[in-house]
Amino acid sequence: SERSFIMIKPDGVQRQLIGEIVSRFERRGYKLVAAKMMTPSVQLAKQHYAEHDGKPFFESLVNFLTSGPVFAMVWEGKDIVATGRKMIGKTKPLESDPGTIRGDFGIDVGRNIIHGSDSVDSANREIKLWFHAEDLNSWKPVTQGWIYE
Ligand code: GTP
Ligand code: MG
């Protein structure tokens, strides 16, 4: 089944939104397969956001991500990559709809609370970057038959 790398950024941790965000994914029916709190190194942040290297906001983005603990997660379920992005909301604050995480909790593009992989290929790359294979838990919640037909 599909997996996505979802990370609560330092602003989301400081604002004590971990429970709120984890709850949204759980209630939707997705399955948590890994989670850890950590302060990312500069090297890890640069690798994570390598696609943005050279852009004007790259340095501040790396400084922000490494400024304190993040809550890194892997979530699993049908279409989790695309649905996760919908639940997170658009990058630009004016486009992030109410009901989405960014649309409910954020104002500034540089303090947007949460990251979600933008494709299945990105998800596979990011999961490998942030987690060891042995830390991914394969399990079957008893609710599965009531979430999937
Ligand atoms: P992530 O899930 O964090 O990857 O966000 P995203 O996929 O919605 O956006 P994208 O990958 O394009 O950009 C990564 C991060 O860089 C965003 O979450 C923003 O925090 C930041 N960012 C993107 N575009 C801008 C911009 O135009 N200005 C500034 N200041 N920050 C930006
Ligand atoms: Mg992105």
Short mmCIF file of N, CA and C and ligand atoms in Angstrom, two decimals:
data_model
loop_
_atom_site.label_atom_id
_atom_site.label_comp_id
_atom_site.label_asym_id
_atom_site.label_seq_id
_atom_site.Cartn_x
_atom_site.Cartn_y
_atom_site.Cartn_z
N SER A 1 0.84 -1.21 0.00
CA SER A 1 0.00 0.00 0.00
C SER A 1 0.87 1.26 0.00
N GLU A 2 0.33 2.37 -0.48
CA GLU A 2 1.13 3.60 -0.67
C GLU A 2 1.52 4.23 0.67
N ARG A 3 2.73 4.81 0.69
CA ARG A 3 3.20 5.50 1.88
C ARG A 3 3.64 6.92 1.54
N SER A 4 3.52 7.84 2.52
CA SER A 4 3.99 9.21 2.34
C SER A 4 4.81 9.65 3.55
N PHE A 5 5.77 10.52 3.29
CA PHE A 5 6.54 11.14 4.38
C PHE A 5 5.86 12.46 4.75
N ILE A 6 5.40 12.53 5.98
CA ILE A 6 4.69 13.71 6.48
C ILE A 6 5.48 14.22 7.69
N MET A 7 5.76 15.51 7.71
CA MET A 7 6.60 16.04 8.80
C MET A 7 6.01 17.34 9.35
N ILE A 8 5.81 17.36 10.66
CA ILE A 8 5.41 18.60 11.33
C ILE A 8 6.68 19.41 11.55
N LYS A 9 6.69 20.62 11.00
CA LYS A 9 7.89 21.46 11.02
C LYS A 9 8.04 22.11 12.41
N PRO A 10 9.19 22.78 12.67
CA PRO A 10 9.42 23.34 14.01
C PRO A 10 8.30 24.26 14.51
N ASP A 11 7.65 25.01 13.62
CA ASP A 11 6.55 25.90 14.07
C ASP A 11 5.35 25.09 14.55
N GLY A 12 5.07 23.98 13.88
CA GLY A 12 3.95 23.14 14.29
C GLY A 12 4.19 22.46 15.63
N VAL A 13 5.46 22.05 15.85
CA VAL A 13 5.83 21.45 17.14
C VAL A 13 5.72 22.51 18.24
N GLN A 14 6.29 23.69 18.00
CA GLN A 14 6.26 24.75 19.03
C GLN A 14 4.84 25.17 19.35
N ARG A 15 3.96 25.13 18.34
CA ARG A 15 2.57 25.55 18.55
C ARG A 15 1.70 24.41 19.09
N GLN A 16 2.35 23.29 19.38
CA GLN A 16 1.69 22.14 20.01
C GLN A 16 0.53 21.60 19.17
N LEU A 17 0.84 21.51 17.85
CA LEU A 17 -0.16 20.99 16.90
C LEU A 17 0.05 19.52 16.54
N ILE A 18 1.01 18.84 17.22
CA ILE A 18 1.28 17.43 16.87
C ILE A 18 0.00 16.60 17.02
N GLY A 19 -0.65 16.71 18.17
CA GLY A 19 -1.84 15.89 18.42
C GLY A 19 -2.95 16.18 17.43
N GLU A 20 -3.21 17.45 17.18
CA GLU A 20 -4.23 17.87 16.22
C GLU A 20 -3.99 17.25 14.84
N ILE A 21 -2.73 17.31 14.40
CA ILE A 21 -2.40 16.84 13.05
C ILE A 21 -2.43 15.32 12.98
N VAL A 22 -1.82 14.66 13.95
CA VAL A 22 -1.87 13.18 13.97
C VAL A 22 -3.33 12.72 13.98
N SER A 23 -4.15 13.40 14.76
CA SER A 23 -5.56 13.04 14.87
C SER A 23 -6.28 13.13 13.53
N ARG A 24 -5.98 14.16 12.75
CA ARG A 24 -6.64 14.30 11.44
C ARG A 24 -6.34 13.12 10.53
N PHE A 25 -5.07 12.69 10.50
CA PHE A 25 -4.72 11.55 9.65
C PHE A 25 -5.32 10.25 10.19
N GLU A 26 -5.32 10.09 11.49
CA GLU A 26 -5.93 8.88 12.08
C GLU A 26 -7.42 8.83 11.78
N ARG A 27 -8.11 9.94 11.99
CA ARG A 27 -9.56 9.95 11.80
C ARG A 27 -9.95 9.71 10.35
N ARG A 28 -9.09 10.19 9.43
CA ARG A 28 -9.37 9.95 8.01
C ARG A 28 -9.31 8.46 7.68
N GLY A 29 -8.53 7.73 8.47
CA GLY A 29 -8.42 6.29 8.24
C GLY A 29 -7.02 5.84 7.88
N TYR A 30 -6.08 6.80 7.83
CA TYR A 30 -4.71 6.42 7.50
C TYR A 30 -4.01 5.77 8.68
N LYS A 31 -2.95 5.06 8.35
CA LYS A 31 -2.23 4.23 9.32
C LYS A 31 -0.83 4.79 9.53
N LEU A 32 -0.48 5.05 10.78
CA LEU A 32 0.86 5.52 11.11
C LEU A 32 1.82 4.34 11.13
N VAL A 33 2.90 4.41 10.36
CA VAL A 33 3.85 3.29 10.37
C VAL A 33 5.21 3.65 10.97
N ALA A 34 5.47 4.95 11.16
CA ALA A 34 6.71 5.37 11.83
C ALA A 34 6.57 6.82 12.27
N ALA A 35 7.24 7.16 13.38
CA ALA A 35 7.24 8.54 13.86
C ALA A 35 8.44 8.77 14.77
N LYS A 36 9.01 9.96 14.68
CA LYS A 36 10.08 10.33 15.62
C LYS A 36 10.22 11.84 15.69
N MET A 37 10.61 12.30 16.89
CA MET A 37 10.92 13.71 17.09
C MET A 37 12.42 13.86 17.02
N MET A 38 12.88 14.86 16.28
CA MET A 38 14.32 15.07 16.13
C MET A 38 14.58 16.48 15.62
N THR A 39 15.77 17.02 15.90
CA THR A 39 16.18 18.28 15.29
C THR A 39 17.06 17.94 14.10
N PRO A 40 16.60 18.25 12.88
CA PRO A 40 17.36 17.85 11.69
C PRO A 40 18.70 18.59 11.59
N SER A 41 19.72 17.90 11.08
CA SER A 41 20.99 18.56 10.77
C SER A 41 20.82 19.42 9.52
N VAL A 42 21.75 20.36 9.33
CA VAL A 42 21.73 21.18 8.11
C VAL A 42 21.85 20.30 6.88
N GLN A 43 22.71 19.28 6.96
CA GLN A 43 22.91 18.38 5.82
C GLN A 43 21.61 17.66 5.44
N LEU A 44 20.89 17.18 6.46
CA LEU A 44 19.64 16.46 6.19
C LEU A 44 18.59 17.41 5.60
N ALA A 45 18.51 18.62 6.15
CA ALA A 45 17.54 19.60 5.64
C ALA A 45 17.83 19.95 4.18
N LYS A 46 19.12 20.11 3.86
CA LYS A 46 19.51 20.44 2.48
C LYS A 46 19.19 19.29 1.52
N GLN A 47 19.42 18.07 1.99
CA GLN A 47 19.09 16.90 1.14
C GLN A 47 17.58 16.81 0.94
N HIS A 48 16.84 17.04 2.03
CA HIS A 48 15.38 16.95 1.94
C HIS A 48 14.83 17.95 0.93
N TYR A 49 15.33 19.17 0.97
CA TYR A 49 14.83 20.23 0.09
C TYR A 49 15.78 20.49 -1.08
N ALA A 50 16.52 19.48 -1.54
CA ALA A 50 17.52 19.64 -2.61
C ALA A 50 16.93 20.29 -3.86
N GLU A 51 15.65 19.99 -4.16
CA GLU A 51 15.03 20.55 -5.38
C GLU A 51 14.95 22.08 -5.34
N HIS A 52 15.05 22.66 -4.13
CA HIS A 52 14.94 24.12 -4.01
C HIS A 52 16.30 24.80 -3.86
N ASP A 53 17.39 24.01 -3.94
CA ASP A 53 18.74 24.57 -3.81
C ASP A 53 18.94 25.65 -4.88
N GLY A 54 19.39 26.84 -4.46
CA GLY A 54 19.61 27.93 -5.41
C GLY A 54 18.48 28.94 -5.44
N LYS A 55 17.31 28.57 -4.93
CA LYS A 55 16.19 29.52 -4.91
C LYS A 55 16.40 30.55 -3.80
N PRO A 56 15.80 31.74 -3.94
CA PRO A 56 16.06 32.81 -2.97
C PRO A 56 15.67 32.44 -1.53
N PHE A 57 14.69 31.55 -1.36
CA PHE A 57 14.25 31.22 0.00
C PHE A 57 14.96 29.99 0.58
N PHE A 58 15.92 29.41 -0.18
CA PHE A 58 16.52 28.13 0.25
C PHE A 58 17.22 28.23 1.61
N GLU A 59 18.03 29.27 1.79
CA GLU A 59 18.80 29.38 3.04
C GLU A 59 17.87 29.55 4.25
N SER A 60 16.86 30.41 4.10
CA SER A 60 15.94 30.62 5.23
C SER A 60 15.11 29.37 5.50
N LEU A 61 14.81 28.62 4.43
CA LEU A 61 14.06 27.37 4.58
C LEU A 61 14.87 26.36 5.39
N VAL A 62 16.16 26.23 5.07
CA VAL A 62 17.04 25.30 5.78
C VAL A 62 17.24 25.76 7.24
N ASN A 63 17.43 27.07 7.41
CA ASN A 63 17.58 27.61 8.78
C ASN A 63 16.34 27.33 9.61
N PHE A 64 15.19 27.52 9.01
CA PHE A 64 13.93 27.28 9.71
C PHE A 64 13.78 25.81 10.09
N LEU A 65 14.00 24.92 9.12
CA LEU A 65 13.77 23.49 9.39
C LEU A 65 14.71 22.94 10.46
N THR A 66 15.91 23.54 10.57
CA THR A 66 16.90 23.06 11.53
C THR A 66 16.85 23.83 12.86
N SER A 67 15.85 24.71 13.02
CA SER A 67 15.81 25.60 14.18
C SER A 67 15.31 24.93 15.46
N GLY A 68 14.78 23.73 15.35
CA GLY A 68 14.26 23.04 16.52
C GLY A 68 13.68 21.71 16.11
N PRO A 69 13.08 21.01 17.07
CA PRO A 69 12.57 19.67 16.74
C PRO A 69 11.43 19.68 15.72
N VAL A 70 11.46 18.67 14.88
CA VAL A 70 10.36 18.38 13.95
C VAL A 70 9.75 17.04 14.39
N PHE A 71 8.57 16.73 13.88
CA PHE A 71 7.95 15.44 14.15
C PHE A 71 7.77 14.73 12.81
N ALA A 72 8.69 13.80 12.53
CA ALA A 72 8.73 13.12 11.23
C ALA A 72 7.89 11.85 11.29
N MET A 73 7.10 11.63 10.25
CA MET A 73 6.19 10.48 10.23
C MET A 73 6.14 9.82 8.86
N VAL A 74 5.77 8.55 8.88
CA VAL A 74 5.38 7.86 7.65
C VAL A 74 3.95 7.38 7.84
N TRP A 75 3.09 7.76 6.90
CA TRP A 75 1.69 7.34 6.92
C TRP A 75 1.41 6.46 5.72
N GLU A 76 0.49 5.53 5.89
CA GLU A 76 0.19 4.56 4.82
C GLU A 76 -1.30 4.47 4.58
N GLY A 77 -1.67 4.25 3.32
CA GLY A 77 -3.07 4.02 2.97
C GLY A 77 -3.31 4.39 1.51
N LYS A 78 -4.52 4.10 1.05
CA LYS A 78 -4.88 4.34 -0.35
C LYS A 78 -4.71 5.82 -0.71
N ASP A 79 -3.91 6.06 -1.76
CA ASP A 79 -3.68 7.42 -2.27
C ASP A 79 -3.20 8.41 -1.20
N ILE A 80 -2.43 7.92 -0.22
CA ILE A 80 -2.00 8.80 0.88
C ILE A 80 -1.18 10.00 0.38
N VAL A 81 -0.40 9.84 -0.69
CA VAL A 81 0.43 10.96 -1.15
C VAL A 81 -0.46 12.13 -1.59
N ALA A 82 -1.38 11.86 -2.51
CA ALA A 82 -2.24 12.93 -3.03
C ALA A 82 -3.24 13.42 -1.98
N THR A 83 -3.83 12.49 -1.24
CA THR A 83 -4.80 12.90 -0.21
C THR A 83 -4.12 13.67 0.91
N GLY A 84 -2.91 13.24 1.26
CA GLY A 84 -2.14 13.95 2.28
C GLY A 84 -1.90 15.39 1.89
N ARG A 85 -1.55 15.61 0.62
CA ARG A 85 -1.33 16.98 0.12
C ARG A 85 -2.62 17.80 0.20
N LYS A 86 -3.76 17.15 -0.09
CA LYS A 86 -5.04 17.86 0.02
C LYS A 86 -5.33 18.24 1.46
N MET A 87 -5.07 17.32 2.37
CA MET A 87 -5.31 17.60 3.80
C MET A 87 -4.39 18.71 4.31
N ILE A 88 -3.17 18.77 3.76
CA ILE A 88 -2.20 19.78 4.16
C ILE A 88 -2.59 21.16 3.61
N GLY A 89 -3.05 21.21 2.38
CA GLY A 89 -3.41 22.49 1.77
C GLY A 89 -2.29 23.06 0.93
N LYS A 90 -2.61 24.08 0.16
CA LYS A 90 -1.68 24.65 -0.81
C LYS A 90 -0.52 25.38 -0.13
N THR A 91 0.56 25.53 -0.89
CA THR A 91 1.77 26.19 -0.37
C THR A 91 1.52 27.67 -0.08
N LYS A 92 0.85 28.35 -1.02
CA LYS A 92 0.60 29.79 -0.84
C LYS A 92 -0.57 30.01 0.11
N PRO A 93 -0.34 30.78 1.18
CA PRO A 93 -1.39 30.96 2.20
C PRO A 93 -2.73 31.45 1.64
N LEU A 94 -2.70 32.29 0.61
CA LEU A 94 -3.97 32.78 0.05
C LEU A 94 -4.74 31.67 -0.66
N GLU A 95 -4.04 30.58 -1.01
CA GLU A 95 -4.69 29.48 -1.73
C GLU A 95 -5.00 28.29 -0.82
N SER A 96 -4.52 28.32 0.42
CA SER A 96 -4.77 27.17 1.31
C SER A 96 -6.15 27.32 1.96
N ASP A 97 -7.04 26.42 1.57
CA ASP A 97 -8.44 26.53 1.98
C ASP A 97 -8.64 26.22 3.45
N PRO A 98 -9.60 26.91 4.09
CA PRO A 98 -10.04 26.49 5.42
C PRO A 98 -10.45 25.02 5.39
N GLY A 99 -10.15 24.31 6.44
CA GLY A 99 -10.42 22.87 6.45
C GLY A 99 -9.14 22.09 6.21
N THR A 100 -8.16 22.74 5.57
CA THR A 100 -6.85 22.11 5.42
C THR A 100 -5.98 22.52 6.61
N ILE A 101 -4.90 21.79 6.82
CA ILE A 101 -4.04 22.09 7.97
C ILE A 101 -3.44 23.49 7.83
N ARG A 102 -2.86 23.78 6.66
CA ARG A 102 -2.29 25.12 6.47
C ARG A 102 -3.37 26.20 6.48
N GLY A 103 -4.52 25.89 5.91
CA GLY A 103 -5.61 26.85 5.84
C GLY A 103 -6.26 27.12 7.19
N ASP A 104 -6.12 26.17 8.10
CA ASP A 104 -6.70 26.37 9.44
C ASP A 104 -5.71 26.98 10.42
N PHE A 105 -4.39 26.76 10.19
CA PHE A 105 -3.43 27.12 11.23
C PHE A 105 -2.32 28.07 10.80
N GLY A 106 -2.22 28.41 9.51
CA GLY A 106 -1.07 29.19 9.08
C GLY A 106 -1.41 30.45 8.30
N ILE A 107 -0.47 31.39 8.31
CA ILE A 107 -0.64 32.66 7.60
C ILE A 107 0.51 32.90 6.63
N ASP A 108 1.74 32.46 7.00
CA ASP A 108 2.95 32.83 6.26
C ASP A 108 3.52 31.60 5.53
N VAL A 109 3.94 31.79 4.27
CA VAL A 109 4.48 30.68 3.46
C VAL A 109 5.73 30.06 4.11
N GLY A 110 6.46 30.86 4.87
CA GLY A 110 7.68 30.38 5.52
C GLY A 110 7.45 29.78 6.90
N ARG A 111 6.19 29.72 7.32
CA ARG A 111 5.83 29.11 8.61
C ARG A 111 4.55 28.29 8.38
N ASN A 112 4.70 27.26 7.51
CA ASN A 112 3.48 26.56 7.07
C ASN A 112 3.27 25.19 7.70
N ILE A 113 3.88 24.98 8.86
CA ILE A 113 3.49 23.93 9.82
C ILE A 113 3.85 22.50 9.44
N ILE A 114 3.71 22.17 8.16
CA ILE A 114 3.78 20.74 7.82
C ILE A 114 4.31 20.53 6.41
N HIS A 115 5.01 19.43 6.24
CA HIS A 115 5.47 18.99 4.92
C HIS A 115 4.78 17.68 4.55
N GLY A 116 4.49 17.52 3.26
CA GLY A 116 4.02 16.23 2.75
C GLY A 116 4.64 15.96 1.40
N SER A 117 5.05 14.72 1.16
CA SER A 117 5.66 14.34 -0.12
C SER A 117 4.74 14.71 -1.28
N ASP A 118 5.34 15.19 -2.40
CA ASP A 118 4.52 15.66 -3.52
C ASP A 118 4.31 14.62 -4.61
N SER A 119 4.92 13.44 -4.48
CA SER A 119 4.69 12.35 -5.44
C SER A 119 5.12 11.04 -4.77
N VAL A 120 4.74 9.93 -5.37
CA VAL A 120 5.14 8.64 -4.80
C VAL A 120 6.67 8.49 -4.86
N ASP A 121 7.29 8.98 -5.94
CA ASP A 121 8.75 8.92 -6.04
C ASP A 121 9.42 9.76 -4.94
N SER A 122 8.89 10.98 -4.72
CA SER A 122 9.42 11.82 -3.63
C SER A 122 9.25 11.12 -2.30
N ALA A 123 8.08 10.51 -2.09
CA ALA A 123 7.81 9.83 -0.82
C ALA A 123 8.85 8.74 -0.57
N ASN A 124 9.13 7.92 -1.58
CA ASN A 124 10.10 6.84 -1.40
C ASN A 124 11.49 7.39 -1.10
N ARG A 125 11.86 8.47 -1.77
CA ARG A 125 13.16 9.10 -1.53
C ARG A 125 13.22 9.65 -0.11
N GLU A 126 12.17 10.37 0.30
CA GLU A 126 12.17 11.04 1.61
C GLU A 126 12.09 10.02 2.77
N ILE A 127 11.31 8.96 2.59
CA ILE A 127 11.21 7.95 3.65
C ILE A 127 12.58 7.32 3.89
N LYS A 128 13.32 7.06 2.81
CA LYS A 128 14.67 6.48 2.93
C LYS A 128 15.64 7.46 3.58
N LEU A 129 15.43 8.76 3.29
CA LEU A 129 16.31 9.79 3.84
C LEU A 129 16.12 9.96 5.35
N TRP A 130 14.88 9.85 5.82
CA TRP A 130 14.56 10.18 7.22
C TRP A 130 14.46 8.96 8.13
N PHE A 131 14.23 7.77 7.55
CA PHE A 131 14.00 6.58 8.39
C PHE A 131 14.84 5.40 7.93
N HIS A 132 15.22 4.55 8.91
CA HIS A 132 15.80 3.26 8.59
C HIS A 132 14.66 2.29 8.29
N ALA A 133 14.89 1.37 7.37
CA ALA A 133 13.85 0.42 6.96
C ALA A 133 13.27 -0.33 8.16
N GLU A 134 14.13 -0.66 9.15
CA GLU A 134 13.66 -1.45 10.29
C GLU A 134 12.77 -0.64 11.24
N ASP A 135 12.70 0.67 11.05
CA ASP A 135 11.83 1.50 11.90
C ASP A 135 10.44 1.71 11.30
N LEU A 136 10.20 1.12 10.12
CA LEU A 136 8.86 1.19 9.50
C LEU A 136 8.07 -0.04 9.96
N ASN A 137 6.92 0.20 10.55
CA ASN A 137 6.13 -0.89 11.15
C ASN A 137 5.01 -1.33 10.22
N SER A 138 5.03 -2.62 9.86
CA SER A 138 3.93 -3.19 9.09
C SER A 138 2.93 -3.78 10.08
N TRP A 139 1.71 -3.28 10.04
CA TRP A 139 0.71 -3.79 10.98
C TRP A 139 -0.67 -3.60 10.37
N LYS A 140 -1.65 -4.31 10.90
CA LYS A 140 -3.00 -4.26 10.35
C LYS A 140 -3.98 -3.82 11.43
N PRO A 141 -4.39 -2.57 11.39
CA PRO A 141 -5.38 -2.12 12.38
C PRO A 141 -6.67 -2.92 12.25
N VAL A 142 -7.33 -3.19 13.39
CA VAL A 142 -8.56 -3.99 13.35
C VAL A 142 -9.69 -3.26 12.63
N THR A 143 -9.53 -1.95 12.44
CA THR A 143 -10.58 -1.13 11.79
C THR A 143 -10.56 -1.22 10.26
N GLN A 144 -9.54 -1.86 9.67
CA GLN A 144 -9.35 -1.79 8.21
C GLN A 144 -10.60 -2.16 7.41
N GLY A 145 -11.31 -3.20 7.88
CA GLY A 145 -12.49 -3.66 7.16
C GLY A 145 -13.63 -2.66 7.16
N TRP A 146 -13.55 -1.67 8.05
CA TRP A 146 -14.57 -0.63 8.13
C TRP A 146 -14.13 0.66 7.45
N ILE A 147 -12.90 0.67 6.98
CA ILE A 147 -12.36 1.85 6.29
C ILE A 147 -12.26 1.59 4.79
N TYR A 148 -11.96 0.33 4.42
CA TYR A 148 -11.86 -0.05 3.01
C TYR A 148 -12.93 -1.08 2.69
N GLU A 149 -13.57 -0.94 1.51
CA GLU A 149 -14.57 -1.94 1.10
C GLU A 149 -13.90 -3.18 0.53
P1 GTP B 1 6.74 21.24 1.51
O1 GTP B 1 5.69 20.23 1.83
O2 GTP B 1 7.40 21.83 2.72
O3 GTP B 1 7.74 20.70 0.51
O4 GTP B 1 5.96 22.46 0.83
P2 GTP B 1 5.29 22.50 -0.62
O5 GTP B 1 5.55 21.22 -1.34
O6 GTP B 1 3.90 22.93 -0.46
O7 GTP B 1 6.10 23.68 -1.32
P3 GTP B 1 7.52 23.61 -2.05
O8 GTP B 1 8.09 22.25 -2.04
O9 GTP B 1 7.37 24.30 -3.36
O10 GTP B 1 8.40 24.56 -1.12
C1 GTP B 1 9.02 24.04 0.04
C2 GTP B 1 8.89 25.06 1.14
O11 GTP B 1 9.62 26.22 0.79
C3 GTP B 1 7.47 25.56 1.39
O12 GTP B 1 6.79 24.76 2.32
C4 GTP B 1 7.69 26.95 1.91
O13 GTP B 1 7.91 26.94 3.31
C5 GTP B 1 8.96 27.38 1.22
N1 GTP B 1 8.64 28.20 0.04
C6 GTP B 1 8.16 27.78 -1.14
N2 GTP B 1 7.98 28.80 -1.99
C7 GTP B 1 8.35 29.90 -1.29
C8 GTP B 1 8.40 31.28 -1.61
O14 GTP B 1 8.06 31.70 -2.72
N3 GTP B 1 8.86 32.12 -0.63
C9 GTP B 1 9.26 31.66 0.58
N4 GTP B 1 9.69 32.52 1.50
N5 GTP B 1 9.20 30.37 0.92
C10 GTP B 1 8.77 29.51 -0.01
MG MG B 2 7.44 20.33 -1.52
#
